[in-house]
mmCIF file of C-alpha atoms in Angstrom:
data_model
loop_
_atom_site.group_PDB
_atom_site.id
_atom_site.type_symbol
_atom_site.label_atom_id
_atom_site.label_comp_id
_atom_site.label_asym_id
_atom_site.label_seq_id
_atom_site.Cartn_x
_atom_site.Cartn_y
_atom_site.Cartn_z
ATOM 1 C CA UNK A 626 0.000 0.000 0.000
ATOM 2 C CA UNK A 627 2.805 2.301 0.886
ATOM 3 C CA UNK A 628 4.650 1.963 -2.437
ATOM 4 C CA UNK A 629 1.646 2.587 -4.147
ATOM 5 C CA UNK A 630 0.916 5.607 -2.967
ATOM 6 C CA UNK A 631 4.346 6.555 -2.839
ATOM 7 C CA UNK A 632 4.388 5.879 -6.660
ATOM 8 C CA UNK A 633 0.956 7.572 -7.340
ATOM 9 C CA UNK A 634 2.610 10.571 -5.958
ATOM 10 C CA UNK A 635 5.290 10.942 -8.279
ATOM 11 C CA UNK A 636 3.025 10.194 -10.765
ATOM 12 C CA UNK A 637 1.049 13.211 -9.758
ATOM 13 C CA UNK A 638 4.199 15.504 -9.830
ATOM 14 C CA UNK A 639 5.078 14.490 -12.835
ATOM 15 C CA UNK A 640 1.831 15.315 -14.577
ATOM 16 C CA UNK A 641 2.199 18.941 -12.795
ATOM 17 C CA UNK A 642 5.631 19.438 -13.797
ATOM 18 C CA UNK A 643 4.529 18.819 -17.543
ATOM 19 C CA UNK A 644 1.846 21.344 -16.545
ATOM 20 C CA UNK A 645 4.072 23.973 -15.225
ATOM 21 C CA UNK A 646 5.982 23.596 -18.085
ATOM 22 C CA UNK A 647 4.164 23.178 -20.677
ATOM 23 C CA UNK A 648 4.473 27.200 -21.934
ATOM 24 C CA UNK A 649 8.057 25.645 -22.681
ATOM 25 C CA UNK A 650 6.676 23.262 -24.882
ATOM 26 C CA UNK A 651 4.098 25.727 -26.419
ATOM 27 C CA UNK A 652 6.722 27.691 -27.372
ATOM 28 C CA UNK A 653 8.942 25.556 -29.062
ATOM 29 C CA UNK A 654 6.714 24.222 -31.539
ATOM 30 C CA UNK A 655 8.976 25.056 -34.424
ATOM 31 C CA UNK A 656 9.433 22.400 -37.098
ATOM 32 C CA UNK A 657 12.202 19.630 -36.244
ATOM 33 C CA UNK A 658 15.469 20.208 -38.076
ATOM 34 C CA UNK A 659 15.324 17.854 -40.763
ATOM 35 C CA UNK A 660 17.765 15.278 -41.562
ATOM 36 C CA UNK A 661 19.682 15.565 -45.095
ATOM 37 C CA UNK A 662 21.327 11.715 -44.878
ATOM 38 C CA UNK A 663 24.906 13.589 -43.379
ATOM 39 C CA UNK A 664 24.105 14.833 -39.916
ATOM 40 C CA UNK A 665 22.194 16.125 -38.013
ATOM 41 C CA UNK A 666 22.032 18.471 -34.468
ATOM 42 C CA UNK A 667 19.141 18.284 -32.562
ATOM 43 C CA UNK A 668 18.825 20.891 -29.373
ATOM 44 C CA UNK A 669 17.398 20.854 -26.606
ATOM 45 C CA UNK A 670 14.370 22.309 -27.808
ATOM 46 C CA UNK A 671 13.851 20.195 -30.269
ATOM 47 C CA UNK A 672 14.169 16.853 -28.382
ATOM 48 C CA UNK A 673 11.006 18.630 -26.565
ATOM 49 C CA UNK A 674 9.259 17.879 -29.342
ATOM 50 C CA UNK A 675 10.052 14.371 -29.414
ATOM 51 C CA UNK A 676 7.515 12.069 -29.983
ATOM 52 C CA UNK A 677 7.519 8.682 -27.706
ATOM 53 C CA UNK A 678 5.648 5.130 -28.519
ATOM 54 C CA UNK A 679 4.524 4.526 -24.829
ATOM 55 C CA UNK A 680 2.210 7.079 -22.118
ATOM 56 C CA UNK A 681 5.373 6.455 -19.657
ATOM 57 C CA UNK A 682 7.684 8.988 -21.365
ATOM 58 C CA UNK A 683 8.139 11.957 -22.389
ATOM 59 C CA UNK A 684 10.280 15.222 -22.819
ATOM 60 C CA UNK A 685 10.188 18.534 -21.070
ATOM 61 C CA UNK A 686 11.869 21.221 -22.293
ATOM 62 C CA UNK A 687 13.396 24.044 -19.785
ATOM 63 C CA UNK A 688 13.790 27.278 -21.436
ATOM 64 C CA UNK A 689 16.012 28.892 -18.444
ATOM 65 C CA UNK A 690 18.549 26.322 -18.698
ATOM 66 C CA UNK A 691 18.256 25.311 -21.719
ATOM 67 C CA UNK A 692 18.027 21.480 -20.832
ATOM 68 C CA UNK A 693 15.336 19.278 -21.987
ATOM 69 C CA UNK A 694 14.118 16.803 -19.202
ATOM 70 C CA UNK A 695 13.477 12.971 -20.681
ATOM 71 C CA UNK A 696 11.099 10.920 -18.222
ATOM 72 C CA UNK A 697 10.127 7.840 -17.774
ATOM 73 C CA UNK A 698 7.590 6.837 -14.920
ATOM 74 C CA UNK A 699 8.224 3.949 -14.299
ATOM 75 C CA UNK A 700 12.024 3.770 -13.441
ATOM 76 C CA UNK A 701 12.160 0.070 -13.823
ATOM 77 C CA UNK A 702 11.646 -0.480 -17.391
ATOM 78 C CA UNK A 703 13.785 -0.093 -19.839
ATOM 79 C CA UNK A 704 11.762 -1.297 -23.136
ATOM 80 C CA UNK A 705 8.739 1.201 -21.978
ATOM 81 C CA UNK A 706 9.002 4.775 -22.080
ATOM 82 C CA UNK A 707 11.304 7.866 -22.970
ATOM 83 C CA UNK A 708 11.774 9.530 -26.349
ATOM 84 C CA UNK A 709 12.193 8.421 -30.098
ATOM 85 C CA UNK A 710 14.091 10.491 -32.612
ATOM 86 C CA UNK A 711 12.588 11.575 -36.563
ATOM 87 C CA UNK A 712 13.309 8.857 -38.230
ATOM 88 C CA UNK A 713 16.948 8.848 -39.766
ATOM 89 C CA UNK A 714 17.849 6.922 -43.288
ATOM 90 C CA UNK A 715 21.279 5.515 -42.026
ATOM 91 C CA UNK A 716 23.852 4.773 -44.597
ATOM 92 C CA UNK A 717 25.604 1.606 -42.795
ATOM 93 C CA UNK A 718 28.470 1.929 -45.466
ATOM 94 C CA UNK A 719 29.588 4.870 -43.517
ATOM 95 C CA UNK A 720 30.161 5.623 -39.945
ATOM 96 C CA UNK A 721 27.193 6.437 -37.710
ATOM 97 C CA UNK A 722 27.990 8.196 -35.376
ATOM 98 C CA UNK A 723 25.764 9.088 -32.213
ATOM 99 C CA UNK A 724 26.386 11.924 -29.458
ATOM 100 C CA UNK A 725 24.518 13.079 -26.639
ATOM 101 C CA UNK A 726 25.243 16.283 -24.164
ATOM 102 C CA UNK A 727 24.334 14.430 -20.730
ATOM 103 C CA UNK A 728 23.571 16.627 -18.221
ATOM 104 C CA UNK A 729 22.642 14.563 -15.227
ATOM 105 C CA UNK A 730 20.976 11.234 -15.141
ATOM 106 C CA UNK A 731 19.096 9.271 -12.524
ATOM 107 C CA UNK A 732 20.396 6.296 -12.361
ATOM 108 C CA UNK A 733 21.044 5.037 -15.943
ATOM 109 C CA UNK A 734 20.522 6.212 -19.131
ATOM 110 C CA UNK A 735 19.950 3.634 -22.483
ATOM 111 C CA UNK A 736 19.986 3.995 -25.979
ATOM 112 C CA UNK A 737 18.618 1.798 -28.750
ATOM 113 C CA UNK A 738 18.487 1.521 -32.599
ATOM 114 C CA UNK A 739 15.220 0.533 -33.879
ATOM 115 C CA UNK A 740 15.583 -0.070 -37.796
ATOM 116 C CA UNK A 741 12.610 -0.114 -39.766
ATOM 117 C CA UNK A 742 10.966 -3.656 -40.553
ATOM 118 C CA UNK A 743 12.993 -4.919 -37.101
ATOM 119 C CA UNK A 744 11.040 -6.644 -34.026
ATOM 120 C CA UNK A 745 13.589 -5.827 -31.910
ATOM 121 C CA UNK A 746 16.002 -2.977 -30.503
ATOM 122 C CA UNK A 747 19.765 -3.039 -31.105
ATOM 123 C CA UNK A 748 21.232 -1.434 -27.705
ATOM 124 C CA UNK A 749 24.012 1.646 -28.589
ATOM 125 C CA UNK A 750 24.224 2.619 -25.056
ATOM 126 C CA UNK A 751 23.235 0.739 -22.040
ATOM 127 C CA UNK A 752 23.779 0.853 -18.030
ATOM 128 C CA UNK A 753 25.445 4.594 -18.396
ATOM 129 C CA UNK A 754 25.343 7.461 -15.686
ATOM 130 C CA UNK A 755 27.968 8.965 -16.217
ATOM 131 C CA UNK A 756 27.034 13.007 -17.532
ATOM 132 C CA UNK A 757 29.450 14.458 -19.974
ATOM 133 C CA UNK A 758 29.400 14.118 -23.947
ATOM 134 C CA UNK A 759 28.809 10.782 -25.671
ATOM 135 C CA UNK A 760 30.344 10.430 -28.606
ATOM 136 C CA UNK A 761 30.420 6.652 -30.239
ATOM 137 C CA UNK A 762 30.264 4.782 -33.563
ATOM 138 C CA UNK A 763 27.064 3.144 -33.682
ATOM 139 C CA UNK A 764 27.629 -0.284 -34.855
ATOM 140 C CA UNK A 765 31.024 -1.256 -33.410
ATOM 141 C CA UNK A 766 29.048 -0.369 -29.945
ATOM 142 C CA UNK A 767 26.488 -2.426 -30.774
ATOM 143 C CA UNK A 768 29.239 -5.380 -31.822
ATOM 144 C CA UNK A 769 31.287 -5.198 -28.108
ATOM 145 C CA UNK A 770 30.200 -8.028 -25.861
ATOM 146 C CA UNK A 771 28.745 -5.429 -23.270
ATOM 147 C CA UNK A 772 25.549 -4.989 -25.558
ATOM 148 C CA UNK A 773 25.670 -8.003 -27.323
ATOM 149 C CA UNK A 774 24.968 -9.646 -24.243
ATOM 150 C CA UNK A 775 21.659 -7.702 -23.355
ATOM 151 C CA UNK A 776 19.694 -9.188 -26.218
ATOM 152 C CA UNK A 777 18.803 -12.526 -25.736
ATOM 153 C CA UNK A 778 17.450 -13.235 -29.012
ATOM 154 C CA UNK A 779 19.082 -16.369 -31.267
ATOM 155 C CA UNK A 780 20.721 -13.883 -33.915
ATOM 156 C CA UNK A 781 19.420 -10.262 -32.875
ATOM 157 C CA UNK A 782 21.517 -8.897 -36.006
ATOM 158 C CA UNK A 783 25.019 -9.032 -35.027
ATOM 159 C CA UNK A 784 26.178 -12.048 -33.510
ATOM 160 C CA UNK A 785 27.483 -12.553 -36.502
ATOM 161 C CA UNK A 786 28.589 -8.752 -37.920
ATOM 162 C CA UNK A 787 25.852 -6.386 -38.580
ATOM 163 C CA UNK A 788 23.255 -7.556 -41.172
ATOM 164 C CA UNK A 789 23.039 -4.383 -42.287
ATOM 165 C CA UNK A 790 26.277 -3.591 -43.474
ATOM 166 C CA UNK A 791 26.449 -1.428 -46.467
ATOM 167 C CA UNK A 792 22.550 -1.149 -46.468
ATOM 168 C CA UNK A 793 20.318 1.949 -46.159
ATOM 169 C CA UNK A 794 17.701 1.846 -43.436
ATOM 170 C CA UNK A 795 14.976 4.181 -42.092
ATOM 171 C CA UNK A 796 16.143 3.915 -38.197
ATOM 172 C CA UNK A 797 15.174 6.548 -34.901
ATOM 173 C CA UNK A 798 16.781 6.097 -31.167
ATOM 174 C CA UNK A 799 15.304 5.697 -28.947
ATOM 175 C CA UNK A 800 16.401 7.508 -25.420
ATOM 176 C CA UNK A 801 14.950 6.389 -21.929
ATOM 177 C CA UNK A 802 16.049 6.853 -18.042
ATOM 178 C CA UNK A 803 16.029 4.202 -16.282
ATOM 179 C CA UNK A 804 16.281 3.352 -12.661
ATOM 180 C CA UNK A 805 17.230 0.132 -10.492
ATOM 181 C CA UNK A 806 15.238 -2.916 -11.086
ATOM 182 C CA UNK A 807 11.832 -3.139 -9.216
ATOM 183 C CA UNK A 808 11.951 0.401 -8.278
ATOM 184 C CA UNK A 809 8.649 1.970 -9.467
ATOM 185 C CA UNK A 810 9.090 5.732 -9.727
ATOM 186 C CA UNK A 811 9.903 8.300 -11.994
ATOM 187 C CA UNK A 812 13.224 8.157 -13.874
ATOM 188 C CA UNK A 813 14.997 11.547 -15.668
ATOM 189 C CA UNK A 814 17.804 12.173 -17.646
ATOM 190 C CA UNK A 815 18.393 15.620 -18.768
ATOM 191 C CA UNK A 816 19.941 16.719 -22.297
ATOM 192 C CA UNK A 817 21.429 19.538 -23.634
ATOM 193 C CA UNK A 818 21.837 18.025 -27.041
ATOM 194 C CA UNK A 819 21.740 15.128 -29.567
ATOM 195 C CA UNK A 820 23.793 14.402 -32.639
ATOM 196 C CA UNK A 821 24.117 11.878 -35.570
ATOM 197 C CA UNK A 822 26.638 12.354 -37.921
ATOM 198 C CA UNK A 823 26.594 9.862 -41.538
ATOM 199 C CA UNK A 824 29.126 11.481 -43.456
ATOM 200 C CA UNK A 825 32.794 10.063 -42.689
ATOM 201 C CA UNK A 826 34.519 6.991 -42.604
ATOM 202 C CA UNK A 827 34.876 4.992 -39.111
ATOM 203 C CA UNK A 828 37.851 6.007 -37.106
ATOM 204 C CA UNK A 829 39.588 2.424 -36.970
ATOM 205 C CA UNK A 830 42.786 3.666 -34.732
ATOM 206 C CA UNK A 831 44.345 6.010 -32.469
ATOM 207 C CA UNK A 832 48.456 6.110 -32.069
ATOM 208 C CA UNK A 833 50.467 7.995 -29.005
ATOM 209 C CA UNK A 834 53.789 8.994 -29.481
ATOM 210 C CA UNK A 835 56.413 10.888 -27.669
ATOM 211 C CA UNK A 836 60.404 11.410 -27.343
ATOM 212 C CA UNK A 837 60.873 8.835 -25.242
ATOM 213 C CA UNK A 838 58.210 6.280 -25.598
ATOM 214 C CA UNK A 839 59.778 2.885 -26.659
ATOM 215 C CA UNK A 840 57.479 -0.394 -26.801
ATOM 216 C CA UNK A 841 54.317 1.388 -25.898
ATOM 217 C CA UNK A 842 56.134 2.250 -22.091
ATOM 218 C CA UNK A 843 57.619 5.633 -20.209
ATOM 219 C CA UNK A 844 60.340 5.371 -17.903
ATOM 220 C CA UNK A 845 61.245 8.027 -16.182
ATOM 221 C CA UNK A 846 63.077 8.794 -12.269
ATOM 222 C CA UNK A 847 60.718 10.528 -10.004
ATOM 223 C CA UNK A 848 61.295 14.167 -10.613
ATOM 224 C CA UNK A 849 62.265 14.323 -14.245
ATOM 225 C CA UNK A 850 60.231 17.087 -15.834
ATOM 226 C CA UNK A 851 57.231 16.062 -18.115
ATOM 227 C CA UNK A 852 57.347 15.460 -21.318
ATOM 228 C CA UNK A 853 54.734 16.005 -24.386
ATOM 229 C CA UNK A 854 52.328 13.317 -25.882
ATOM 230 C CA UNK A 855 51.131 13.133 -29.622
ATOM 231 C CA UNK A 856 47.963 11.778 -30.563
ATOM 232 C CA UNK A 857 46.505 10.663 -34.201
ATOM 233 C CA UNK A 858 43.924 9.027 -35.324
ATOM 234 C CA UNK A 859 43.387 6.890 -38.477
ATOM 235 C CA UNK A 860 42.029 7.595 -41.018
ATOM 236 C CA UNK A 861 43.204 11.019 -42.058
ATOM 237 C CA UNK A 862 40.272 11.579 -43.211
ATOM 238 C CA UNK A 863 38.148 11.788 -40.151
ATOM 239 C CA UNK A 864 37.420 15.447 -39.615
ATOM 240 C CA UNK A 865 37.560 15.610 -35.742
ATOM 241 C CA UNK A 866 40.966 14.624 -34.913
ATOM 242 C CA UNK A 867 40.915 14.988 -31.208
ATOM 243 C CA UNK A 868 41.861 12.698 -28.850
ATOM 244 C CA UNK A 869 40.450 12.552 -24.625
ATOM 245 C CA UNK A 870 44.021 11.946 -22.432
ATOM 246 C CA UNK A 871 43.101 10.358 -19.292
ATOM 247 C CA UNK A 872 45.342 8.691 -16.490
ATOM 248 C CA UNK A 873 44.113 5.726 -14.466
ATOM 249 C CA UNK A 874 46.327 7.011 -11.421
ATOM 250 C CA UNK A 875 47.056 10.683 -11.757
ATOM 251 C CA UNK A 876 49.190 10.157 -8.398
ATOM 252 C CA UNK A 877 51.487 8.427 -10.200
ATOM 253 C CA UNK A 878 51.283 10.435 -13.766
ATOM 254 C CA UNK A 879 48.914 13.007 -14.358
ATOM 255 C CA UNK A 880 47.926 14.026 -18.123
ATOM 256 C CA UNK A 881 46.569 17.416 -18.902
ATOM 257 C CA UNK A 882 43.335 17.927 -21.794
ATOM 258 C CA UNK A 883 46.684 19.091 -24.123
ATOM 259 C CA UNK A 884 48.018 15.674 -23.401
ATOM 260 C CA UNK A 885 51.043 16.995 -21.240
ATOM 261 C CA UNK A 886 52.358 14.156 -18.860
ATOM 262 C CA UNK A 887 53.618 14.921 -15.293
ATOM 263 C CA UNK A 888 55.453 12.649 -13.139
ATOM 264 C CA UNK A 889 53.489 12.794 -10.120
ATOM 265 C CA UNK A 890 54.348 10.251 -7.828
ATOM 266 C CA UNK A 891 56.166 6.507 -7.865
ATOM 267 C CA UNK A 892 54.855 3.932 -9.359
ATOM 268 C CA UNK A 893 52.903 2.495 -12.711
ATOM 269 C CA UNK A 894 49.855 3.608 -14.487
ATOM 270 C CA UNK A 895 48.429 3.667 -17.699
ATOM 271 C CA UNK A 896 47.588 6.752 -19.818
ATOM 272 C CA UNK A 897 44.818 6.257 -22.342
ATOM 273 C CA UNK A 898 44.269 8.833 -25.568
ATOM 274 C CA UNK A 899 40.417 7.797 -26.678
ATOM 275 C CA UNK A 900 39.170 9.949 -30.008
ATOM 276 C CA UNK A 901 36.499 12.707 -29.058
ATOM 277 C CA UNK A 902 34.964 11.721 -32.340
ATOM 278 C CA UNK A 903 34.356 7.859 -31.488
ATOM 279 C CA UNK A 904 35.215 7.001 -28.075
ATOM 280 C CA UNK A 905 35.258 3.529 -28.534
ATOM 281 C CA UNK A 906 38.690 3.921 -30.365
ATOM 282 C CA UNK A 907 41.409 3.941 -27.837
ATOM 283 C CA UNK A 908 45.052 3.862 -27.232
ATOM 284 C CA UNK A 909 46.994 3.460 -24.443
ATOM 285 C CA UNK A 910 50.546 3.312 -23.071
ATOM 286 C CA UNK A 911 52.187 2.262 -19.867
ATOM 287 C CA UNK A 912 53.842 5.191 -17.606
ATOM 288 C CA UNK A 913 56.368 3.959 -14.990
ATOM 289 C CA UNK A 914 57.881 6.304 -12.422
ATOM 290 C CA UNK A 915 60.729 5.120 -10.598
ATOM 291 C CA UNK A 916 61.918 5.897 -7.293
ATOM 292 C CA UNK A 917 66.139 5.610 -8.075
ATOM 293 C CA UNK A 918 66.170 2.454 -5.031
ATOM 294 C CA UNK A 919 65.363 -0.334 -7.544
ATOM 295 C CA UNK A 920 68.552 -1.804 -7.352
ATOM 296 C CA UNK A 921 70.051 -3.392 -4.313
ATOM 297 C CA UNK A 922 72.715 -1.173 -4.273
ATOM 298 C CA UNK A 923 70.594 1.922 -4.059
ATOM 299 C CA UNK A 924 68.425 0.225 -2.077
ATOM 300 C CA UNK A 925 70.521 0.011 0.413
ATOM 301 C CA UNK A 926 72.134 3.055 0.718
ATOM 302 C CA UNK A 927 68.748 4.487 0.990
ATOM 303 C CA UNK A 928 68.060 2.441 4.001
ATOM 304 C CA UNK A 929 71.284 3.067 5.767
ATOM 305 C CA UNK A 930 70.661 6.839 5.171
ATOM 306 C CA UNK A 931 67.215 6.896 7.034
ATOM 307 C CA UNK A 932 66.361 7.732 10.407
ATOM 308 C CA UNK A 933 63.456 5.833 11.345
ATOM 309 C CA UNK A 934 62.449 9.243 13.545
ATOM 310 C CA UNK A 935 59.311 10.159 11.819
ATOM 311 C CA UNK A 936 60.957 12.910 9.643
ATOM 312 C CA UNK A 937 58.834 14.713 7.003
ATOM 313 C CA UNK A 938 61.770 13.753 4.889
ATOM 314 C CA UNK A 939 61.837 10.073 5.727
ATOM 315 C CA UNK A 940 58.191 9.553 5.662
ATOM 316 C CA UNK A 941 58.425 10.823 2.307
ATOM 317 C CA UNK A 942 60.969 8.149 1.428
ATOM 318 C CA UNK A 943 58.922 5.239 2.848
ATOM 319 C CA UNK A 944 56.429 6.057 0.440
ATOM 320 C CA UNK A 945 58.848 5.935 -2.142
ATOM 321 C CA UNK A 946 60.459 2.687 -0.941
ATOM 322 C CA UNK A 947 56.772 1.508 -0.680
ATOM 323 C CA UNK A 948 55.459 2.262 -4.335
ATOM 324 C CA UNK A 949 58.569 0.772 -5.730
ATOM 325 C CA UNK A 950 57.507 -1.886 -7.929
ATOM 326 C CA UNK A 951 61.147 -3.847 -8.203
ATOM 327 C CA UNK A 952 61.752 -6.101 -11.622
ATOM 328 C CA UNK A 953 62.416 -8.904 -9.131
ATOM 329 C CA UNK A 954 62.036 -9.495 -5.275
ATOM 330 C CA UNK A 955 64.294 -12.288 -4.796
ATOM 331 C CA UNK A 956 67.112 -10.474 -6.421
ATOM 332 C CA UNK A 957 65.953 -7.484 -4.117
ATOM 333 C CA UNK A 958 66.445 -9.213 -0.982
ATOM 334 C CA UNK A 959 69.111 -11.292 -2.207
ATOM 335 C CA UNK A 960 71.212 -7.937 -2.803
ATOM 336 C CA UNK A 961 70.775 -6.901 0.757
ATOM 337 C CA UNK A 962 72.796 -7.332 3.553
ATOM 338 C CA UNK A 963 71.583 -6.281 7.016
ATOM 339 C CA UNK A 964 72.509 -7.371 11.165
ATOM 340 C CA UNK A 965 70.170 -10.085 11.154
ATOM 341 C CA UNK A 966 68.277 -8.316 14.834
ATOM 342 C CA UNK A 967 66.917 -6.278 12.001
ATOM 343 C CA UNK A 968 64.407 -6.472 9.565
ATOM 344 C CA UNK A 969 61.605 -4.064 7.698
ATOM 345 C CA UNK A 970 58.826 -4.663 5.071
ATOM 346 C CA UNK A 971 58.389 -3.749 2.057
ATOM 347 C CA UNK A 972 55.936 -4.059 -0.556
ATOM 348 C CA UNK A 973 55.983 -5.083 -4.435
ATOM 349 C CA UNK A 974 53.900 -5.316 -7.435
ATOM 350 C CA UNK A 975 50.713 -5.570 -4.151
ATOM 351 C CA UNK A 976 52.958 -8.606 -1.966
ATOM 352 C CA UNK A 977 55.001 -7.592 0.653
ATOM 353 C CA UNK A 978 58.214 -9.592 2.416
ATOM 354 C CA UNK A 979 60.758 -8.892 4.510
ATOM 355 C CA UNK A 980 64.645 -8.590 4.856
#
């Protein structure tokens, strides 16, 4: 009884929130942009106008922020409700490309292909939260085991490659919120934009170089100033040739949106370069900062030199010593000679032991 009502309630808000703004909508009923078989930019006014298949969603448009508002009612479908797109002739000889300006999202968002004559949905985007700017190729998304796995159909269309390759079909997304499982209220995920783009090849590689890359690695002492990385992406002729630089430890090795590394910290991570274009297309390369102690020799004199006080200067040693990741611990501990009343830990590649 107490979800019920609960779930009646939001209900009722959402019915007066599409009241309150429905001058928003009033306003904006201009004529979709219409879609010449290239690309295509639809704002957030326009996705107001979206039409949707089901009474569970729908799209409200806010004219102060510019956002448009995508609902679905009931949070725990995700084959019922939300928005569809005109519907686009795709060229599946070419690239198609989808992007979407996500402002916030409760708690997922997913998108779906529905090509005309098709029983079923081919999932672009599924399980996603995360707000920022999507930008994907439409097919090889649909091809990695992540959505491949959500249809359970025999042969949904690409089990096997996409049957459509090389074919023109009239298509639309299809754009829904969705919450967690068996939780009955109202779902949102708010837009500033959505794009398709038709007219370009399909990125099919990104490369990083740099002065002193060599077999896809950086080496580099703790301290050494940063160097510059170079990004490209294949084939020349894709327009948007920018690349995303992230860092999966930026305490280690930090990488600015120029794609500037900095040696932060000791220890490995790995910088990635994905293109803005298609996101899907990534490189990557492995930074290692070293801490000067990994050989015995250093090691040692390293160990001699410390106080074992508390110093701000030895502290900040230990967690050198401590992120060292050493080519070989038996070699480590065979190299090292101490009174055997003595002893300390240390840690490498996650294991510690003990000389």
């Amino acid at each position: 009884m107490k979800k019920s009502l609960i779930f009646l309630i939001f209900v009722l808000l959402f019915v007066l929130t599409g009241c309150k703004n429905g001058a928003d909508n009033e306003n904006n009923n201009k004529k979709l942009v219409g879609w010449d078989g290239k690309r295509v930019t639809y704002e957030a006014a326009d996705i107001g106008n979206f039409g949707s298949a089901t009474p569970a969603g729908t799209a409200i448009y806010d004219s102060e922020t510019d956002t448009v508002a995508i609902w679905n009612v009931d949070a725990s479908l995700d084959n019922y409700g939300g928005v569809q797109t005109p519907t686009l002739t795709l060229d599946f000889s070419r690239a198609v490309i989808f992007k979407m300006e996500v402002v916030s999202c409760y708690t997922q968002y997913i998108v779906k292909l529905a090509v005309e004559g098709e029983s079923e949905y081919y999932y672009v985007l599924s399980d996603e939260g995360t707000p920022g700017t999507i930008s994907i190729n439409v097919v090889d998304a649909m091809l990695s085991e992540k959505y491949r796995s959500r249809n359970t159909q025999p042969d949904p269309g690409y089990q096997h490659g996409w049957k459509h390759v090389g074919k023109k079909k009239n298509c639309n997304f299809h754009i829904l919120a969705k919450g967690p499982d068996g939780e009955k209220q109202t779902a949102e995920l708010v837009l500033k934009s959505i794009s398709v783009y038709n007219d370009q090849p399909a990125v099919t590689g990104v490369a990083i170089t740099a002065d002193n890359l060599s077999d896809n690695r950086i080496e580099v002492l703790k301290g050494n100033p940063g160097v510059q990385l170079r990004s490209s992406i294949s084939p020349t002729a894709i327009e948007n040739k920018n690349v995303i630089w992230a860092s999966d430890n930026p305490e280690v090795a930090s990488v600015s949106a120029e794609g500037f590394l900095s040696f932060v910290g000791v220890g490995v991570t790995t910088v990635t370069a994905a293109s803005e274009f298609d996101r899907s297309k990534i490189a990557s390369i492995t930074v290692r900062v070293k801490s000067g102690f990994e050989n015995p020799a250093n090691l040692a004199a390293e160990l001699e030199r410390l106080d074992y006080q508390g110093s701000a200067a030895s502290a900040g040693a230990f967690m050198d010593l401590f992120n060292t990741a050493w080519d070989s611990e038996e070699a480590m501990r065979q190299g090292l000679s101490f009174p055997a009343s003595g002893f300390l830990s240390f840690r490498s590649s996650g294991r510690a032991f003990r000389v």
